[in-house]
């Protein structure tokens, strides 16, 4: 671990926004060290008020036998400084290495991933000259909880977990972000036509919270058409808020169609911690050649400066960077015969930006910002607990014979409390009663025991039922209790029910 102060003329006694802010920096792998050196050089020249503590994470740490990629002393630095500027790292090939990015997001509670995707026509060629989208992605939940189980010979499950506080936090964050940055419209993307409970809650919360922000235009799109429109007409969008997996996919689509993956940065924001990085990887193919474009990391660092209340420095650097881009001083990845005037390496690009500090772009839209602290803090709405009643249970069984009538005949004799067999599904599709023989069935069956009128039963009834079934050879591989919340079913129907 090493320390350095970037701006020597700032003192801790200065007013908020002018104080030296301690941050943790990782120089990463591959092109990481080159682009970090270039970025820090620009920050220093622009007068960023930072006390830097460098830590090692990534390939070296993985290969030393630490499967998490991050050593204890790095955690100490993060715990203390709470802000991380991270260069890309290389995750070694092979099983057993845990993704450092996912670990950092989850351990540090970085619930919001904010990724601006902007085009810079005509200086960086693009098919979408009017694109200026910010994708705000929920960063901790959804299928990324990584809870997977093999349940039968044929079926493996991955749990999609979506929480109300998690959804509310990211949706409120998106609205606050839009207000703070003068954005006009938010598009929420979900797949609630299929996932009526999880995505349905996200969409419902978007509508509910949206009522507190009448100044912002609001719309909802099903993720598939939303992703297609984003790819074809990104200029239709302003801010997009969505769940983790969809956000992961559409933020790469947006970066790709902007024509400049090397120019995008991203912020991962939590209540106490924040992490800033370029969206690209460690590019081992060009490492050590002074060819990499440092812009993605630089723009992430500008998000960081804004976050810690040094928006004045961020604005100054952004304008110098825009001026450099429009003067055609380009690294290899964006160099083109029509608009580029000079092909430069990583460090020369940084020097060109430094030489333009204090200048504004002539053609591209200049950045405007201030010194205000732009940290967004979210307060969740207090909600009373719902009245929760047990009305049934879905018992999942492995049944290799695949004869649903036999299975139903065996199971329908078993009742407990007010629960009786009402439905059997296979991969979500109802196959009993009145199934269609054409439905393909695996060895994984869901047997729904429920009170037809939603009359409550006891938890003990569920245990008795499972015990009785196990005595005749039907061993549960999993169960899901069916509850109502204030009388509303907290479960969906079977497909075809
Ligand atoms: P990559 O983003 O590193 O590279 C893809 C292509 O883009 C390469 O041709 C590369 O030369 C080019 N490129 C990337 N950044 C560039 C830049 N700044 N300037 C110019 N060209 C650039 O993706 P990859 O090759 O799939 O992954 C390489 C390594 O990076 C892998 O080990 C992967 O796990 C890791 N990775 C890390 C992060 C992270 O730390 N956040 C993110 C993605 C990938």
Coordinates of C-alpha atoms and ligand atoms in Angstrom, one line a residue:
X1 CA 0.0 0.0 0.0
X2 CA 1.4 3.5 -0.8
X3 CA 0.2 7.0 -0.4
X4 CA 0.4 10.2 -2.3
X5 CA -1.4 13.6 -2.3
X6 CA -2.4 14.9 -5.7
X7 CA -3.0 18.6 -4.8
X8 CA -0.5 20.0 -2.4
X9 CA -2.2 23.4 -2.0
X10 CA -5.5 22.1 -0.5
X11 CA -5.8 21.8 3.3
X12 CA -8.1 19.8 5.5
X13 CA -9.5 23.0 7.1
X14 CA -10.9 24.2 3.8
X15 CA -14.7 24.4 3.3
X16 CA -16.6 21.3 2.0
X17 CA -15.8 20.7 -1.6
X18 CA -12.3 22.2 -1.3
X19 CA -11.0 19.6 1.2
X20 CA -8.5 16.9 0.2
X21 CA -10.5 13.7 -0.1
X22 CA -8.8 10.4 0.7
X23 CA -9.5 7.8 -2.0
X24 CA -8.2 4.3 -2.7
X25 CA -6.8 3.5 -6.2
X26 CA -6.0 0.2 -7.9
X27 CA -3.7 0.3 -10.9
X28 CA -5.1 -3.0 -12.2
X29 CA -3.7 -5.4 -14.8
X30 CA -3.0 -5.3 -18.6
X31 CA -3.5 -1.7 -19.8
X32 CA -4.6 -0.7 -16.2
X33 CA -1.3 0.8 -15.0
X34 CA -0.9 2.9 -18.2
X35 CA -4.4 4.3 -18.2
X36 CA -4.4 4.9 -14.5
X37 CA -1.1 6.9 -14.7
X38 CA -2.5 9.0 -17.5
X39 CA -5.7 9.6 -15.6
X40 CA -4.0 10.6 -12.3
X41 CA -1.7 12.9 -14.3
X42 CA -4.7 14.8 -15.7
X43 CA -6.4 14.9 -12.3
X44 CA -3.3 16.3 -10.7
X45 CA -2.8 18.9 -13.4
X46 CA -6.4 20.0 -13.0
X47 CA -6.1 20.5 -9.3
X48 CA -8.1 17.6 -8.0
X49 CA -7.9 17.6 -4.2
X50 CA -7.1 13.9 -3.5
X51 CA -5.1 11.9 -1.0
X52 CA -4.4 8.7 -2.9
X53 CA -3.8 5.3 -1.3
X54 CA -2.8 2.6 -3.8
X55 CA -3.7 -1.1 -3.2
X56 CA -3.1 -4.3 -5.1
X57 CA -6.1 -6.3 -6.3
X58 CA -6.5 -8.6 -9.3
X59 CA -4.4 -11.1 -11.2
X60 CA -1.3 -11.0 -9.0
X61 CA -3.5 -11.5 -5.9
X62 CA -5.5 -14.3 -7.5
X63 CA -2.3 -16.1 -8.6
X64 CA -0.9 -15.8 -5.1
X65 CA -3.6 -18.2 -4.0
X66 CA -6.2 -15.7 -2.9
X67 CA -9.3 -16.8 -4.8
X68 CA -11.2 -13.5 -4.0
X69 CA -8.6 -11.4 -5.8
X70 CA -8.4 -8.9 -2.9
X71 CA -6.2 -9.1 0.1
X72 CA -7.1 -8.0 3.7
X73 CA -5.1 -4.8 3.6
X74 CA -7.0 -3.6 0.5
X75 CA -10.3 -4.1 2.5
X76 CA -8.8 -2.0 5.3
X77 CA -8.0 0.8 2.8
X78 CA -11.5 0.6 1.3
X79 CA -13.2 0.6 4.7
X80 CA -11.3 3.8 5.6
X81 CA -11.5 5.8 2.4
X82 CA -14.9 4.5 1.0
X83 CA -14.1 5.7 -2.5
X84 CA -12.3 3.4 -5.0
X85 CA -11.0 4.4 -8.4
X86 CA -10.3 1.1 -10.1
X87 CA -8.4 0.2 -13.3
X88 CA -9.5 -3.0 -15.1
X89 CA -8.2 -6.3 -13.8
X90 CA -7.5 -9.6 -15.4
X91 CA -9.4 -12.6 -13.9
X92 CA -7.3 -15.7 -14.5
X93 CA -8.9 -18.4 -16.6
X94 CA -10.2 -21.5 -14.7
X95 CA -12.7 -22.3 -12.1
X96 CA -12.4 -21.2 -8.5
X97 CA -11.6 -17.5 -9.0
X98 CA -14.5 -15.4 -7.7
X99 CA -15.4 -12.3 -9.6
X100 CA -13.8 -9.3 -7.8
X101 CA -16.3 -6.9 -9.3
X102 CA -19.3 -8.8 -8.0
X103 CA -17.7 -9.2 -4.6
X104 CA -16.9 -5.5 -4.3
X105 CA -20.4 -4.5 -5.4
X106 CA -22.1 -6.8 -2.9
X107 CA -19.8 -6.4 0.1
X108 CA -19.7 -2.6 -0.2
X109 CA -23.5 -2.3 -0.9
X110 CA -23.0 -0.6 -4.3
X111 CA -26.6 -0.8 -5.3
X112 CA -26.6 1.6 -8.2
X113 CA -24.6 1.2 -11.4
X114 CA -24.6 4.4 -13.4
X115 CA -23.3 4.2 -17.0
X116 CA -23.6 7.3 -19.3
X117 CA -23.3 6.4 -23.0
X118 CA -22.7 9.5 -25.1
X119 CA -21.7 10.0 -28.8
X120 CA -19.3 12.7 -30.0
X121 CA -20.2 13.3 -33.6
X122 CA -18.6 13.8 -36.0
X123 CA -15.3 13.5 -34.2
X124 CA -15.9 9.9 -33.2
X125 CA -17.9 8.4 -36.1
X126 CA -21.3 7.0 -35.0
X127 CA -24.6 6.0 -36.6
X128 CA -26.3 7.7 -33.7
X129 CA -25.3 11.3 -33.5
X130 CA -27.9 12.4 -30.9
X131 CA -27.3 9.6 -28.4
X132 CA -27.0 10.7 -24.8
X133 CA -28.3 8.0 -22.5
X134 CA -27.7 7.2 -18.8
X135 CA -28.4 3.6 -17.8
X136 CA -29.1 3.1 -14.1
X137 CA -28.9 -0.6 -13.2
X138 CA -29.8 -2.3 -10.0
X139 CA -26.5 -3.8 -9.0
X140 CA -26.9 -6.3 -6.2
X141 CA -30.0 -8.5 -6.7
X142 CA -31.8 -10.5 -9.3
X143 CA -30.2 -13.6 -10.8
X144 CA -26.8 -12.2 -9.6
X145 CA -27.5 -13.4 -6.1
X146 CA -25.9 -16.5 -7.6
X147 CA -28.0 -18.9 -5.6
X148 CA -28.1 -22.0 -7.8
X149 CA -29.0 -25.6 -7.1
X150 CA -29.1 -28.8 -9.1
X151 CA -32.4 -30.3 -8.0
X152 CA -32.9 -33.4 -10.1
X153 CA -30.9 -35.3 -12.7
X154 CA -32.4 -33.0 -15.4
X155 CA -33.0 -29.6 -13.7
X156 CA -30.9 -26.9 -12.2
X157 CA -32.3 -23.8 -10.6
X158 CA -31.0 -20.2 -10.3
X159 CA -33.0 -18.0 -7.9
X160 CA -34.1 -14.6 -9.1
X161 CA -34.3 -12.5 -5.9
X162 CA -35.9 -9.0 -6.2
X163 CA -36.5 -7.1 -3.0
X164 CA -38.8 -4.2 -2.4
X165 CA -36.2 -2.0 -0.7
X166 CA -33.6 -2.9 -3.3
X167 CA -36.0 -1.9 -6.1
X168 CA -37.3 1.2 -4.3
X169 CA -33.7 2.4 -3.7
X170 CA -32.6 2.1 -7.4
X171 CA -35.8 3.6 -8.7
X172 CA -35.6 6.6 -6.3
X173 CA -31.9 6.9 -7.2
X174 CA -32.8 7.1 -10.9
X175 CA -35.4 9.9 -10.3
X176 CA -33.1 11.9 -8.0
X177 CA -30.3 11.5 -10.6
X178 CA -32.6 12.7 -13.4
X179 CA -33.5 15.8 -11.3
X180 CA -30.0 16.6 -10.3
X181 CA -28.7 16.3 -13.8
X182 CA -31.6 18.1 -15.6
X183 CA -32.7 15.0 -17.4
X184 CA -36.2 15.0 -18.7
X185 CA -37.4 11.4 -19.1
X186 CA -37.0 8.0 -17.4
X187 CA -37.8 4.7 -19.1
X188 CA -38.3 1.7 -16.8
X189 CA -37.6 -1.6 -18.5
X190 CA -38.9 -4.9 -17.1
X191 CA -40.3 -8.2 -18.3
X192 CA -43.5 -8.0 -16.1
X193 CA -45.7 -9.6 -18.7
X194 CA -44.0 -12.9 -17.7
X195 CA -42.5 -12.3 -14.3
X196 CA -45.6 -10.7 -12.7
X197 CA -44.3 -10.9 -9.1
X198 CA -40.7 -9.8 -9.3
X199 CA -40.6 -7.5 -12.4
X200 CA -44.2 -6.7 -11.6
X201 CA -43.2 -5.2 -8.2
X202 CA -40.4 -3.2 -9.9
X203 CA -42.8 -1.7 -12.4
X204 CA -45.4 -1.0 -9.8
X205 CA -42.9 0.8 -7.6
X206 CA -41.7 2.8 -10.6
X207 CA -45.3 4.0 -11.2
X208 CA -45.8 4.7 -7.5
X209 CA -42.6 6.6 -6.9
X210 CA -42.9 8.3 -10.2
X211 CA -45.9 10.2 -8.8
X212 CA -43.5 12.1 -6.6
X213 CA -41.6 13.4 -9.7
X214 CA -44.3 14.9 -11.9
X215 CA -41.6 17.1 -13.5
X216 CA -40.0 14.0 -15.1
X217 CA -41.6 12.3 -18.1
X218 CA -42.0 8.5 -17.4
X219 CA -42.6 5.5 -19.5
X220 CA -42.3 1.7 -19.2
X221 CA -41.1 -0.8 -21.9
X222 CA -40.9 -4.5 -21.9
X223 CA -37.2 -5.2 -21.9
X224 CA -37.1 -7.1 -25.3
X225 CA -38.6 -4.2 -27.3
X226 CA -36.7 -1.7 -25.1
X227 CA -33.4 -3.3 -25.9
X228 CA -34.2 -3.5 -29.6
X229 CA -35.2 0.2 -29.7
X230 CA -32.1 1.2 -27.7
X231 CA -30.0 -0.6 -30.3
X232 CA -31.8 1.0 -33.3
X233 CA -32.8 4.4 -32.0
X234 CA -30.8 5.3 -28.8
X235 CA -31.7 8.9 -29.2
X236 CA -35.2 8.0 -28.0
X237 CA -33.9 7.5 -24.5
X238 CA -32.7 9.8 -21.7
X239 CA -32.4 7.8 -18.4
X240 CA -33.2 4.1 -18.2
X241 CA -33.7 2.3 -15.0
X242 CA -33.9 -1.5 -14.8
X243 CA -33.1 -4.7 -13.0
X244 CA -29.6 -6.2 -12.8
X245 CA -29.5 -8.7 -15.6
X246 CA -31.3 -6.6 -18.1
X247 CA -29.2 -3.6 -17.1
X248 CA -26.0 -5.6 -17.6
X249 CA -27.1 -6.5 -21.2
X250 CA -28.5 -3.2 -22.3
X251 CA -25.6 -1.2 -20.9
X252 CA -23.2 -3.1 -23.2
X253 CA -25.6 -2.7 -26.1
X254 CA -25.7 1.1 -25.5
X255 CA -21.9 1.3 -25.2
X256 CA -21.5 -0.8 -28.4
X257 CA -23.9 1.3 -30.5
X258 CA -22.3 4.5 -29.2
X259 CA -19.3 3.3 -31.2
X260 CA -16.9 3.9 -28.4
X261 CA -16.6 1.2 -25.8
X262 CA -13.2 2.8 -24.9
X263 CA -14.9 6.1 -24.0
X264 CA -17.3 5.0 -21.4
X265 CA -16.9 5.1 -17.6
X266 CA -19.2 3.8 -14.9
X267 CA -20.0 4.5 -11.3
X268 CA -21.1 2.0 -8.7
X269 CA -22.8 3.8 -5.9
X270 CA -23.8 2.8 -2.4
X271 CA -25.0 4.6 0.7
X272 CA -21.4 4.8 2.1
X273 CA -19.1 3.5 -0.6
X274 CA -18.6 4.2 -4.3
X275 CA -16.5 2.6 -7.0
X276 CA -15.6 4.2 -10.3
X277 CA -14.1 2.4 -13.4
X278 CA -14.0 2.2 -17.1
X279 CA -16.4 -0.3 -18.7
X280 CA -13.8 -2.1 -20.7
X281 CA -11.4 -4.8 -19.5
X282 CA -7.7 -5.0 -19.1
X283 CA -7.0 -5.4 -22.9
X284 CA -4.0 -7.7 -22.6
X285 CA -3.6 -7.6 -26.4
X286 CA -2.3 -4.0 -26.3
X287 CA -0.9 -3.9 -22.7
X288 CA 2.5 -2.2 -22.3
X289 CA 2.3 -0.6 -25.8
X290 CA 1.2 2.9 -24.9
X291 CA -1.8 2.4 -27.2
X292 CA -4.7 2.3 -24.8
X293 CA -7.3 5.0 -24.7
X294 CA -7.4 6.3 -21.1
X295 CA -10.8 8.1 -21.7
X296 CA -13.1 5.5 -20.1
X297 CA -11.2 5.6 -16.9
X298 CA -10.8 9.4 -17.0
X299 CA -14.6 9.8 -17.5
X300 CA -15.2 7.5 -14.6
X301 CA -12.8 9.6 -12.5
X302 CA -14.9 12.6 -13.4
X303 CA -18.0 10.9 -12.1
X304 CA -16.0 10.3 -8.9
X305 CA -15.0 14.0 -8.7
X306 CA -18.6 15.0 -9.0
X307 CA -19.6 12.5 -6.4
X308 CA -17.1 13.8 -3.9
X309 CA -18.1 17.5 -4.4
X310 CA -15.3 18.4 -6.8
X311 CA -17.6 19.1 -9.8
X312 CA -15.6 22.2 -10.6
X313 CA -12.5 20.1 -11.4
X314 CA -14.6 17.5 -13.2
X315 CA -16.1 20.2 -15.5
X316 CA -12.7 21.7 -16.2
X317 CA -11.3 18.3 -17.2
X318 CA -14.3 17.3 -19.2
X319 CA -14.2 20.5 -21.3
X320 CA -10.4 20.0 -22.0
X321 CA -11.1 16.4 -22.9
X322 CA -13.9 17.4 -25.3
X323 CA -11.6 20.0 -26.9
X324 CA -8.9 17.4 -27.3
X325 CA -11.4 15.0 -29.0
X326 CA -12.8 17.6 -31.3
X327 CA -9.3 18.8 -32.3
X328 CA -8.8 15.2 -33.7
X329 CA -6.1 14.2 -31.2
X330 CA -7.1 10.5 -31.0
X331 CA -5.7 7.2 -29.7
X332 CA -5.6 4.3 -32.2
X333 CA -9.0 2.8 -31.2
X334 CA -10.9 5.9 -32.3
X335 CA -8.4 7.2 -35.0
X336 CA -10.1 7.7 -38.4
X337 CA -8.9 9.4 -41.5
X338 CA -11.8 11.8 -41.8
X339 CA -11.8 13.4 -38.4
X340 CA -8.5 12.6 -36.7
X341 CA -5.6 15.0 -37.0
X342 CA -3.0 13.2 -34.8
X343 CA -2.6 9.6 -33.7
X344 CA -1.2 9.6 -30.1
X345 CA -0.3 7.2 -27.4
X346 CA -1.9 6.9 -24.0
X347 CA 0.5 9.4 -22.3
X348 CA 0.6 11.9 -25.1
X349 CA -3.2 11.9 -25.1
X350 CA -3.1 12.8 -21.4
X351 CA -0.6 15.6 -22.1
X352 CA -2.9 16.9 -24.8
X353 CA -5.8 17.1 -22.4
X354 CA -3.6 18.8 -19.8
X355 CA -2.5 21.3 -22.4
X356 CA -6.2 22.2 -22.9
X357 CA -7.2 22.6 -19.3
X358 CA -9.1 25.9 -19.0
X359 CA -10.4 25.7 -22.6
X360 CA -13.9 24.7 -23.7
X361 CA -15.0 22.7 -26.8
X362 CA -16.0 24.8 -29.8
X363 CA -18.4 22.3 -31.4
X364 CA -19.3 19.7 -28.8
X365 CA -21.7 20.6 -26.0
X366 CA -19.5 21.9 -23.1
X367 CA -20.0 20.5 -19.7
X368 CA -21.5 22.7 -17.0
X369 CA -21.3 21.9 -13.4
X370 CA -20.4 23.2 -10.1
X371 CA -18.7 22.5 -6.9
X372 CA -21.8 21.3 -5.1
X373 CA -21.7 17.9 -3.4
X374 CA -23.7 15.7 -5.8
X375 CA -24.0 12.7 -3.6
X376 CA -27.5 11.2 -3.8
X377 CA -28.9 9.9 -0.6
X378 CA -32.1 7.8 -0.6
X379 CA -34.7 7.6 2.1
X380 CA -37.0 4.6 1.8
X381 CA -40.7 5.0 2.4
X382 CA -41.8 3.4 5.7
X383 CA -44.4 0.7 5.0
X384 CA -46.4 -1.3 7.6
X385 CA -46.0 -5.1 7.5
X386 CA -48.7 -6.9 5.6
X387 CA -51.0 -9.5 7.1
X388 CA -49.4 -12.7 5.9
X389 CA -51.4 -16.0 5.8
X390 CA -50.3 -19.5 4.8
X391 CA -52.7 -20.8 2.2
X392 CA -50.8 -23.6 0.6
X393 CA -47.5 -25.1 -0.5
X394 CA -45.8 -25.9 -3.7
X395 CA -43.9 -29.2 -3.2
X396 CA -41.2 -29.9 -5.8
X397 CA -40.5 -33.6 -6.5
X398 CA -38.2 -35.6 -8.7
X399 CA -40.4 -38.2 -10.5
X400 CA -38.7 -40.2 -13.1
X401 CA -41.6 -42.2 -14.5
X402 CA -43.1 -39.0 -16.1
X403 CA -46.6 -40.4 -15.8
X404 CA -48.5 -37.4 -14.4
X405 CA -51.8 -39.3 -14.0
X406 CA -50.1 -41.9 -11.8
X407 CA -48.5 -39.2 -9.7
X408 CA -51.7 -37.2 -9.3
X409 CA -53.6 -40.4 -8.3
X410 CA -51.0 -41.1 -5.6
X411 CA -50.8 -37.5 -4.3
X412 CA -54.5 -36.5 -4.3
X413 CA -55.3 -38.7 -1.3
X414 CA -53.0 -36.6 0.9
X415 CA -54.5 -33.6 2.5
X416 CA -53.4 -31.4 5.4
X417 CA -55.1 -28.5 7.1
X418 CA -57.2 -26.9 4.4
X419 CA -54.7 -27.9 1.6
X420 CA -55.3 -30.4 -1.1
X421 CA -53.7 -31.1 -4.5
X422 CA -55.0 -28.5 -6.9
X423 CA -52.4 -28.5 -9.7
X424 CA -49.2 -30.1 -11.0
X425 CA -46.9 -28.2 -13.3
X426 CA -43.7 -29.2 -15.2
X427 CA -41.3 -26.3 -16.0
X428 CA -44.1 -23.9 -15.0
X429 CA -46.8 -25.4 -17.4
X430 CA -49.9 -27.0 -15.9
X431 CA -49.9 -30.7 -16.8
X432 CA -52.6 -31.8 -14.3
X433 CA -55.6 -31.6 -14.2
X434 CA -56.4 -31.4 -17.9
X435 CA -52.8 -31.2 -19.3
X436 CA -52.0 -31.4 -22.9
X437 CA -50.1 -34.7 -23.9
X438 CA -47.9 -32.6 -26.2
X439 CA -46.3 -30.8 -23.3
X440 CA -42.7 -31.9 -22.9
X441 CA -42.0 -33.0 -19.3
X442 CA -38.7 -33.3 -17.4
X443 CA -38.2 -35.2 -14.1
X444 CA -38.9 -32.0 -12.1
X445 CA -42.5 -31.5 -10.9
X446 CA -44.3 -28.9 -8.9
X447 CA -47.3 -30.1 -6.9
X448 CA -49.5 -27.4 -5.6
X449 CA -51.4 -28.1 -2.4
X450 CA -53.7 -25.2 -1.6
X451 CA -56.9 -24.3 -0.1
X452 CA -59.3 -23.6 -3.1
X453 CA -60.7 -20.6 -1.2
X454 CA -57.5 -19.4 0.3
X455 CA -58.5 -20.5 3.8
X456 CA -55.3 -20.5 5.9
X457 CA -53.5 -23.6 7.2
X458 CA -50.8 -24.0 9.7
X459 CA -47.0 -24.5 9.1
X460 CA -47.3 -27.8 11.0
X461 CA -49.8 -28.9 8.3
X462 CA -47.1 -28.4 5.6
X463 CA -44.6 -30.5 7.6
X464 CA -47.2 -33.2 8.1
X465 CA -48.0 -33.3 4.4
X466 CA -44.3 -33.5 3.5
X467 CA -43.8 -36.3 6.0
X468 CA -46.8 -38.3 4.7
X469 CA -45.5 -38.0 1.1
X470 CA -42.0 -39.1 2.1
X471 CA -43.4 -42.2 3.6
X472 CA -44.8 -43.3 0.2
X473 CA -41.5 -42.4 -1.6
X474 CA -42.2 -38.8 -2.7
X475 CA -39.2 -37.0 -1.3
X476 CA -39.4 -33.2 -1.7
X477 CA -36.4 -31.6 -3.4
X478 CA -37.8 -28.2 -2.4
X479 CA -40.9 -26.4 -1.2
X480 CA -42.3 -22.9 -1.5
X481 CA -44.9 -21.9 1.0
X482 CA -47.9 -20.0 -0.6
X483 CA -48.8 -16.9 1.3
X484 CA -51.3 -14.2 0.9
X485 CA -50.3 -10.7 1.9
X486 CA -53.3 -8.6 3.0
X487 CA -55.4 -11.1 1.2
X488 CA -53.5 -10.8 -2.1
X489 CA -51.8 -14.0 -3.4
X490 CA -48.0 -13.8 -3.2
X491 CA -47.7 -16.4 -6.0
X492 CA -48.5 -16.8 -9.6
X493 CA -50.9 -19.2 -11.4
X494 CA -49.4 -22.1 -13.4
X495 CA -49.0 -21.4 -17.1
X496 CA -52.2 -22.6 -18.7
X497 CA -54.2 -22.5 -15.4
Ligands
LIG1 P1 -11.4 -5.9 -23.1 O1 -12.4 -4.8 -22.9 O2 -10.2 -5.9 -22.2 O3 -10.9 -5.8 -24.6 C1 -11.8 -5.9 -25.7 C2 -11.1 -5.2 -26.9 O4 -11.2 -3.8 -26.8 C3 -9.7 -5.6 -27.1 O5 -9.4 -5.6 -28.5 C4 -8.9 -4.4 -26.5 O6 -7.7 -4.1 -27.1 C5 -9.9 -3.2 -26.8 N1 -9.8 -2.2 -25.7 C6 -10.3 -2.3 -24.5 N2 -10.1 -1.2 -23.8 C7 -9.4 -0.4 -24.6 C8 -8.9 0.9 -24.4 N3 -9.0 1.6 -23.3 N4 -8.2 1.4 -25.5 C9 -8.1 0.8 -26.6 N5 -8.6 -0.4 -26.9 C10 -9.3 -1.0 -25.8 O7 -12.2 -7.3 -23.0 P2 -11.7 -8.8 -23.0 O8 -10.5 -8.9 -23.9 O9 -12.9 -9.6 -23.1 O10 -11.1 -9.0 -21.5 C11 -9.8 -8.9 -21.1 C12 -9.6 -9.1 -19.6 O11 -10.3 -8.1 -18.9 C13 -10.3 -10.4 -19.1 O12 -9.4 -11.0 -18.1 C14 -11.6 -9.9 -18.4 O13 -11.9 -10.8 -17.3 C15 -11.1 -8.6 -17.9 N6 -12.3 -7.6 -17.7 C16 -12.2 -6.8 -16.6 C17 -13.1 -5.9 -16.3 C18 -13.0 -5.0 -15.1 O14 -12.0 -5.1 -14.4 N7 -13.9 -4.2 -14.8 C19 -14.2 -5.7 -17.2 C20 -14.3 -6.5 -18.4 C21 -13.3 -7.5 -18.6

